[in-house]
Short mmCIF file of C-alpha atoms and ligand atoms in Angstrom, two decimals:
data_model
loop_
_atom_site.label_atom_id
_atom_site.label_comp_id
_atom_site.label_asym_id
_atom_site.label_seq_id
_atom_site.Cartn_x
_atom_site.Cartn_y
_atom_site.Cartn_z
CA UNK K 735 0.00 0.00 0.00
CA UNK K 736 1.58 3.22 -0.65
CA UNK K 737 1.79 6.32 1.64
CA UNK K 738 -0.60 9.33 1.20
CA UNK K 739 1.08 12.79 0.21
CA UNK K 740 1.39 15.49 2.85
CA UNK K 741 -1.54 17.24 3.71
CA UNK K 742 -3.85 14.61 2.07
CA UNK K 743 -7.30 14.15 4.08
CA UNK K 744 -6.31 10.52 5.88
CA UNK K 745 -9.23 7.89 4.82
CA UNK K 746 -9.89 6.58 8.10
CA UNK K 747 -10.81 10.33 9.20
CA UNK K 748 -14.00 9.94 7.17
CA UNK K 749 -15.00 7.23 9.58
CA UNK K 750 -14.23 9.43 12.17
CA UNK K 751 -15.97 12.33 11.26
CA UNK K 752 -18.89 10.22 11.27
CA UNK K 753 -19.09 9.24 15.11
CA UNK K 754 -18.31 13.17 15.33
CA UNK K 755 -21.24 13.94 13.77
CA UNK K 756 -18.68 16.17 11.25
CA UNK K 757 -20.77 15.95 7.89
CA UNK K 758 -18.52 15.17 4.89
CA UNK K 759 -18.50 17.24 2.03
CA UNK K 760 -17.94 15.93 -1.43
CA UNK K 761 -18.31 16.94 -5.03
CA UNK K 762 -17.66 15.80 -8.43
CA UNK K 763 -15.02 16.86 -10.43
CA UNK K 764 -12.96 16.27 -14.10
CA UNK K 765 -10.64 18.50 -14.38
CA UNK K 766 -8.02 20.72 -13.01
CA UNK K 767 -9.55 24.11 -12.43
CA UNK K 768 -12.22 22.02 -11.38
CA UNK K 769 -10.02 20.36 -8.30
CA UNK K 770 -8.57 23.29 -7.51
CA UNK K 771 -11.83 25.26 -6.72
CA UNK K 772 -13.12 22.29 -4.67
CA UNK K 773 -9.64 21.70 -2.38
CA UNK K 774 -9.89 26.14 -1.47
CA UNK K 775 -13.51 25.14 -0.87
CA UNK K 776 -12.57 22.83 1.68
CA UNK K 777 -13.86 20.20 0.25
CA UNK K 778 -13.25 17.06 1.80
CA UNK K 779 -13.48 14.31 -1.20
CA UNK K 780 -13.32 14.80 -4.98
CA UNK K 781 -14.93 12.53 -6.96
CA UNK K 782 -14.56 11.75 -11.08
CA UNK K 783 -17.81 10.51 -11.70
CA UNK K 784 -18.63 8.36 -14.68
CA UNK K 785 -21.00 11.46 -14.89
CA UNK K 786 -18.22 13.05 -17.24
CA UNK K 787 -19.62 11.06 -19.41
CA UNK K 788 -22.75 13.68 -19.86
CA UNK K 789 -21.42 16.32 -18.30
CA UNK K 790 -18.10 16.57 -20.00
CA UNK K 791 -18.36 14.08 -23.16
CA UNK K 792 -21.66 14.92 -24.08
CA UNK K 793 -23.40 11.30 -23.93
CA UNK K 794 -26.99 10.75 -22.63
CA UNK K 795 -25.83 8.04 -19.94
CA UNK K 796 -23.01 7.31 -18.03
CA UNK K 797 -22.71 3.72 -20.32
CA UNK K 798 -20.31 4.86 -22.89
CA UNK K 799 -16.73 6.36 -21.26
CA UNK K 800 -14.19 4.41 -21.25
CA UNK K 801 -11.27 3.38 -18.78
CA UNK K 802 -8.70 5.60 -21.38
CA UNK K 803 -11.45 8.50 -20.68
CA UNK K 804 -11.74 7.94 -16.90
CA UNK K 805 -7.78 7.57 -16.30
CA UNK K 806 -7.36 10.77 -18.14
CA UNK K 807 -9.80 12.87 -16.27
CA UNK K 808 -8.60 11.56 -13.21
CA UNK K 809 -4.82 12.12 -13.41
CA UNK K 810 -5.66 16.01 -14.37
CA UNK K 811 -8.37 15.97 -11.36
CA UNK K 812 -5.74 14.04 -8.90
CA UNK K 813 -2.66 16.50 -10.07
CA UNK K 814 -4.46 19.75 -8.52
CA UNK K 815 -6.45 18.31 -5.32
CA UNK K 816 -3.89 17.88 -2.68
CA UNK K 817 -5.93 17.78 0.35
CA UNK K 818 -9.51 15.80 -0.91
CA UNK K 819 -9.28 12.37 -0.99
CA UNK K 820 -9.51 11.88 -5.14
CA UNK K 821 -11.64 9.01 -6.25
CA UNK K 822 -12.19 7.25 -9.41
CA UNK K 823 -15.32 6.19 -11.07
CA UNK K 824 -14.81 2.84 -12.44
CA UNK K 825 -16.81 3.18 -15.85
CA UNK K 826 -19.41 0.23 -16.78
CA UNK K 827 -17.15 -2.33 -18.33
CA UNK K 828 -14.18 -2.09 -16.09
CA UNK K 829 -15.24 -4.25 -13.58
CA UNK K 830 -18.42 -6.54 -14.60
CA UNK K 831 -16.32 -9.08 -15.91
CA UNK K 832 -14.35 -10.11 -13.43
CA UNK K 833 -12.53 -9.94 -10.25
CA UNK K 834 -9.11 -9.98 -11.93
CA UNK K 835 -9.97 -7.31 -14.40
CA UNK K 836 -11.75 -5.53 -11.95
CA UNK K 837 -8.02 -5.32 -10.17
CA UNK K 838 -6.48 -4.69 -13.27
CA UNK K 839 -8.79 -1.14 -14.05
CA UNK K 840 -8.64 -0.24 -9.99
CA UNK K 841 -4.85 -0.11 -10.54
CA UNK K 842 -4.94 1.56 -12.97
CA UNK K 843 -6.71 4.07 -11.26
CA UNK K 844 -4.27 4.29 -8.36
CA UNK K 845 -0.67 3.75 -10.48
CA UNK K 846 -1.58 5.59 -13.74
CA UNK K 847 -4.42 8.35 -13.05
CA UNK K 848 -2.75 9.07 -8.75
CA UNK K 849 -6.46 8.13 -7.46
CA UNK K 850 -6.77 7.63 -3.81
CA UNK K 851 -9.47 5.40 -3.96
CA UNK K 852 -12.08 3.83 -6.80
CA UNK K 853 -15.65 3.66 -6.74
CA UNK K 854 -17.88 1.19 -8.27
CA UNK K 855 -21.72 0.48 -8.44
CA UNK K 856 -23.79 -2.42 -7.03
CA UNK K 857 -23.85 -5.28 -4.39
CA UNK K 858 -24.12 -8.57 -5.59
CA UNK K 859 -21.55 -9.51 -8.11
CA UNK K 860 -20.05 -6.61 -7.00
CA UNK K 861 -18.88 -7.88 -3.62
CA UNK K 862 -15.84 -9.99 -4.87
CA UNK K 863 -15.08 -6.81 -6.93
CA UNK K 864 -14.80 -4.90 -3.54
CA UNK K 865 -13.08 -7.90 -1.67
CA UNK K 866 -10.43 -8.24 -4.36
CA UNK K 867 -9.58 -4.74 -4.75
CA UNK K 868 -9.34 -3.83 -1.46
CA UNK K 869 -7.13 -6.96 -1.03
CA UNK K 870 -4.83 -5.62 -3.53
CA UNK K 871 -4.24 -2.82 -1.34
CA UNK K 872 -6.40 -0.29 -3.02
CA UNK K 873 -9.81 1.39 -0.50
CA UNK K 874 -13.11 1.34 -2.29
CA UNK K 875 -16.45 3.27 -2.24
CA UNK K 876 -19.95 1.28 -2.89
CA UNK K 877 -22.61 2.97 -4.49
CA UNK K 878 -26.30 1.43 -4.14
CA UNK K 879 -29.93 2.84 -4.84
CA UNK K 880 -30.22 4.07 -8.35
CA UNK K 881 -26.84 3.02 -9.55
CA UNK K 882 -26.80 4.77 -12.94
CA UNK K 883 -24.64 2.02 -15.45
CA UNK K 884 -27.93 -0.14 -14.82
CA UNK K 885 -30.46 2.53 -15.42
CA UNK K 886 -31.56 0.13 -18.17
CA UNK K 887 -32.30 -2.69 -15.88
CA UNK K 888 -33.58 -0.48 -12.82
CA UNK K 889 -36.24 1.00 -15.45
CA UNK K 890 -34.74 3.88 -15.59
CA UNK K 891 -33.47 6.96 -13.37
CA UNK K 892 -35.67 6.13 -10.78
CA UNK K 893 -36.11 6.46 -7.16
CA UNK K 894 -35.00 3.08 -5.41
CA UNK K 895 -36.10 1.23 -2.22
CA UNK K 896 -39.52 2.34 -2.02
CA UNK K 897 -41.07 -0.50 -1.30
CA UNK K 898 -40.21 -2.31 2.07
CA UNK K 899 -38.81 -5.48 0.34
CA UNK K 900 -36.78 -3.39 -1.51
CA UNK K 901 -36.05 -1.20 1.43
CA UNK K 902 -34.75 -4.23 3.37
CA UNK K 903 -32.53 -5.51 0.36
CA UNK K 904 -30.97 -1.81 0.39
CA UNK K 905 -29.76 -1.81 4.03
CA UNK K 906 -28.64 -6.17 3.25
CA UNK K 907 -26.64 -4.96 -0.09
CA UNK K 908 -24.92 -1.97 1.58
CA UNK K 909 -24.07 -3.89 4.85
CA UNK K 910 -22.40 -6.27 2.51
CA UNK K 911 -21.12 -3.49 0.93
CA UNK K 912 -19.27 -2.67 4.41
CA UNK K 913 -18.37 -6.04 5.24
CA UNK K 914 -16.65 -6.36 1.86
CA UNK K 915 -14.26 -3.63 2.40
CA UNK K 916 -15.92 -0.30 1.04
CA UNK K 917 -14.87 2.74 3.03
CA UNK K 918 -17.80 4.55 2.58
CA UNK K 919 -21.20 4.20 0.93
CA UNK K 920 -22.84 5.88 -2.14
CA UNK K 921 -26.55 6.06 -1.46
CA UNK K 922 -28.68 7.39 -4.74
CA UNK K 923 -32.02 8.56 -4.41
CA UNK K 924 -33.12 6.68 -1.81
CA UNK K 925 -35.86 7.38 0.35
CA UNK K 926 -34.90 9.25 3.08
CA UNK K 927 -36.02 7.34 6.23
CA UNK K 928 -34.22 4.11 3.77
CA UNK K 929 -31.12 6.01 4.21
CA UNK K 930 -31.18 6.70 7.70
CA UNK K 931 -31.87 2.95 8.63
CA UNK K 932 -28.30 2.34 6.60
CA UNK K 933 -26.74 5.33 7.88
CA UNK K 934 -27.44 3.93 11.51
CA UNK K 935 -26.37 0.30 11.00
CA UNK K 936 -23.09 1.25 9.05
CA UNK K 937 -19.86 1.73 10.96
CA UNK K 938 -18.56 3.54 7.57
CA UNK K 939 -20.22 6.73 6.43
CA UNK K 940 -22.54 7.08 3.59
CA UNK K 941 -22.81 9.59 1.34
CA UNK K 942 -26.48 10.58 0.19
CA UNK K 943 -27.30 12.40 -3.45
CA UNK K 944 -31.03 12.44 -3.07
CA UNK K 945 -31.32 10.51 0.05
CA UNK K 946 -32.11 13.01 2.78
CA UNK K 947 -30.56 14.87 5.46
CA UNK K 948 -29.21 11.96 7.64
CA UNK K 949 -26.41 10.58 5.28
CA UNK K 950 -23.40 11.45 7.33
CA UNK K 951 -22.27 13.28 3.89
CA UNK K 952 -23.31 14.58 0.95
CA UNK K 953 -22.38 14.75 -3.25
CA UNK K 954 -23.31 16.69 -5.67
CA UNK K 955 -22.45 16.47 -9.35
CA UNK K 956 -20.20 20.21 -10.36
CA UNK K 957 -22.27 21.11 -13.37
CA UNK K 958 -25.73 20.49 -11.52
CA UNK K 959 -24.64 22.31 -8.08
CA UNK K 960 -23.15 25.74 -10.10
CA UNK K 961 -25.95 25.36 -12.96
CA UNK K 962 -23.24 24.27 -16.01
CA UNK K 963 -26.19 21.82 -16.90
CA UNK K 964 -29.43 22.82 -18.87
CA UNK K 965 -32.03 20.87 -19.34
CA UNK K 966 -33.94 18.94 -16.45
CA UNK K 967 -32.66 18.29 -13.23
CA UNK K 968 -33.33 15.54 -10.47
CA UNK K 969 -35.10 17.04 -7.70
CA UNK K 970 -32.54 16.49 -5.62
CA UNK K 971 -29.87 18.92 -7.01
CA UNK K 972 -29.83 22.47 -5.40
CA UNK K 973 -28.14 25.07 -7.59
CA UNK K 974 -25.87 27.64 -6.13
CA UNK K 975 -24.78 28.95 -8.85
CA UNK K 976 -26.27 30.14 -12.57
CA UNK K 977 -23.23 29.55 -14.65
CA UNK K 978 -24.59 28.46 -17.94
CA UNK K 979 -26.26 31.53 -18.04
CA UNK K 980 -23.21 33.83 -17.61
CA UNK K 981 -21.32 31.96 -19.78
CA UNK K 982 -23.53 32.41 -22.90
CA UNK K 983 -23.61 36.28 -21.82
CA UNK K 984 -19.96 36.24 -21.93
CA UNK K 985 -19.64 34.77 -24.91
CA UNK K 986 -22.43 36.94 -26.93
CA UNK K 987 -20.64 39.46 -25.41
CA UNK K 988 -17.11 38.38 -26.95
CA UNK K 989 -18.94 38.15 -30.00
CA UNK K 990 -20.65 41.54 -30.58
CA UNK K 991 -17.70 42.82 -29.52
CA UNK K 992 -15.53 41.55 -32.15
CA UNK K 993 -17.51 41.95 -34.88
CA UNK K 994 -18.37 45.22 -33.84
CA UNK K 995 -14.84 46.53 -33.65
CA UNK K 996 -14.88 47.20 -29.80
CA UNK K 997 -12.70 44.37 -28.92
CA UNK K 998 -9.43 44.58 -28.46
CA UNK K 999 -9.38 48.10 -27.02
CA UNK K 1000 -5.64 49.82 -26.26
CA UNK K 1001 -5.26 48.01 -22.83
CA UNK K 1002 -5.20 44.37 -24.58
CA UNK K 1003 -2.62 45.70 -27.35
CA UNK K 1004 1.55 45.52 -26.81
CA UNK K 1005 3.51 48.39 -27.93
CA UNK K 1006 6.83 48.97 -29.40
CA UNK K 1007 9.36 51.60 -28.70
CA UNK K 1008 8.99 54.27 -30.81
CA UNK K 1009 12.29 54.53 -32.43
CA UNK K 1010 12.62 50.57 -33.07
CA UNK K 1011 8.63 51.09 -34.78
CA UNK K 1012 9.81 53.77 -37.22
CA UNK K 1013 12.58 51.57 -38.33
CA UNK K 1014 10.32 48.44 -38.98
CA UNK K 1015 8.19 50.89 -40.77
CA UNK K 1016 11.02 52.64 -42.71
CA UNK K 1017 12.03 48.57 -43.55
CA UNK K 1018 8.50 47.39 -44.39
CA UNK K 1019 7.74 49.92 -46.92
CA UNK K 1020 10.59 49.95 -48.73
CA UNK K 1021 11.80 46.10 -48.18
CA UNK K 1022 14.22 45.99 -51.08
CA UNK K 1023 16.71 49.05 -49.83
CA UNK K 1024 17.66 47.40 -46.28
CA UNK K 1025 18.62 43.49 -48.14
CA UNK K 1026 22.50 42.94 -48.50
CA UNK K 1027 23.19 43.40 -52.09
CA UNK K 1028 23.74 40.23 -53.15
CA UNK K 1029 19.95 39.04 -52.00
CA UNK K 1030 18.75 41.53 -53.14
CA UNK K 1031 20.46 41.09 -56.85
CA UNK K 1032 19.40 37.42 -56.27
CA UNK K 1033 15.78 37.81 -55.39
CA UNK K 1034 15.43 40.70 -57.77
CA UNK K 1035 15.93 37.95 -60.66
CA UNK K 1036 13.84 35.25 -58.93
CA UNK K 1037 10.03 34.88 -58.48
CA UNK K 1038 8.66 36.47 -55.40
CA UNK K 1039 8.19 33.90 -52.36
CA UNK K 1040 5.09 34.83 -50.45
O1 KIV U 1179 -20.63 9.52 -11.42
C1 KIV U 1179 -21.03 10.27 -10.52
O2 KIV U 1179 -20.96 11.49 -10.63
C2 KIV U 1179 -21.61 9.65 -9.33
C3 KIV U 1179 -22.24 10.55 -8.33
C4 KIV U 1179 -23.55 10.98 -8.80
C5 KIV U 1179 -22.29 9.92 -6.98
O3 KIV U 1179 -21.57 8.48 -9.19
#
């Protein structure tokens, strides 16, 4: 297992912030800038969500980025955040197949992209995934409730564990989830009193994203929390910000202004000293009268170059 850089948030802190009753704060991210604002928001874990997928990529599920995509985002995302702890997504694909190549993609993760930790979705098949990763020296996050890569199979982006069956199987899958290994918890819109039951009878924390106040943390996704996304939005996403918005001012801005003439004004345009301008000028009008002799013979009696 290797040794966490200076000033990194220590993992088994989030465990302790939860008997303090400390909330945990984290937030998706995929990119530099990105990290950076989290880690001077205090922000205590950054996660790079398969969500870049839609919110970066421009697909309409989480489904189609790959491991080359994830790694990527990751290593820019892990580069800038010093203090969260950096986690990465495993994307659909990565891990389904089997425990080995579930290893494989985690390491990749941790060696290649300088991850702290990976996350992946489900319970079930899931649970040798977490046992073998972890075993290889490398902490994992679970994720249960509406786990996105099976959208298809859950019926779509739908609220889970509404039913008390399915309530019950919730708290089983993410006490195995625990038991496995996992760090923390991942619990997606979830009913709230569902996510309280598993936020008392886990040792580790969870984190909710729709699943009520009583997670011991929270997650939002960047572009839904500063309003980067358009389009709908799960009830559960606050906005604090109206981004989108001031970026297509800006840039209508940028535009008029251009076309009109009004950008760039004298304060975005480099001078020369005066005497070194009227000797480029004196030189650019007349080109011919400041060449060496010989050139000038020479090009005088060949084609002109462009
Ligand atoms: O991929 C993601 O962004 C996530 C969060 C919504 C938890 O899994």
């Amino acid at each position: 297992m290797s040794t966490p850089p200076q000033g990194k948030l220590a993992l088994p802190k989030l465990a302790e912030m939860k008997r303090d009753g400390e909330k945990i704060v984290m937030v998706t991210a995929y990119d530099a800038p990105g990290a950076r604002f989290a880690e001077d928001a205090g922000i205590d874990i950054v996660l790079v969500g398969d969500t870049a997928a839609m919110v970066v990529l421009g697909y309409d599920g989480t489904v189609p980025v790959t491991m080359d995509e994830m790694v990527f985002l990751t290593r820019t995302v892990a580069r800038a955040a010093r203090r969260p702890i950096v986690i990465g997504d495993m994307p659909f694909g990565s891990y389904q197949v089997s425990d080995e190549a579930a290893v494989e993609h985690a390491i990749r993760f941790f060696k290649e992209a300088g991850a702290d930790a990976v996350k992946l979705e489900g319970a079930g098949p899931s649970l040798s995934r977490v046992r073998a990763i972890v075993g290889a020296g490398i902490p994992v996050m679970g994720h249960v409730g509406l786990t996105p890569q099976s959208a298809t199979m859950l019926g779509g982006f739908k609220t889970q564990g509404k039913t008390a069956d399915a309530a019950r199987q919730l708290v089983e899958d993410a006490l195995a989830l625990e038991e496995a290994g996992c760090f923390a918890v991942v619990l997606e819109a979830v009913p709230a009193p569902v996510a309280a039951e598993v936020t008392r009878r886990l040792e580790v924390p969870t984190i909710g994203i729709g699943a009520g106040p009583d997670c011991d943390g929270q997650v939002l996704v960047y572009h839904d929390l500063l309003g980067l996304s358009e389009g709908h939005l799960p009830r559960f996403v606050k906005r604090y910000a109206s981004l989108s918005r001031e970026i297509r001012d800006a840039l209508e801005n940028y535009a008029e202004d251009v076309r009109s003439g009004a950008f760039p004004e004298e304060q975005h345009t480099y001078e020369m000293p005066s005497e070194e301008l009227e000797a480029f000028e004196r030189t650019s009008r007349s080109p011919s009268t400041s060449r060496p002799r010989a050139q000038a013979t020479k090009s005088s009696s060949s084609p002109t170059k462009a």
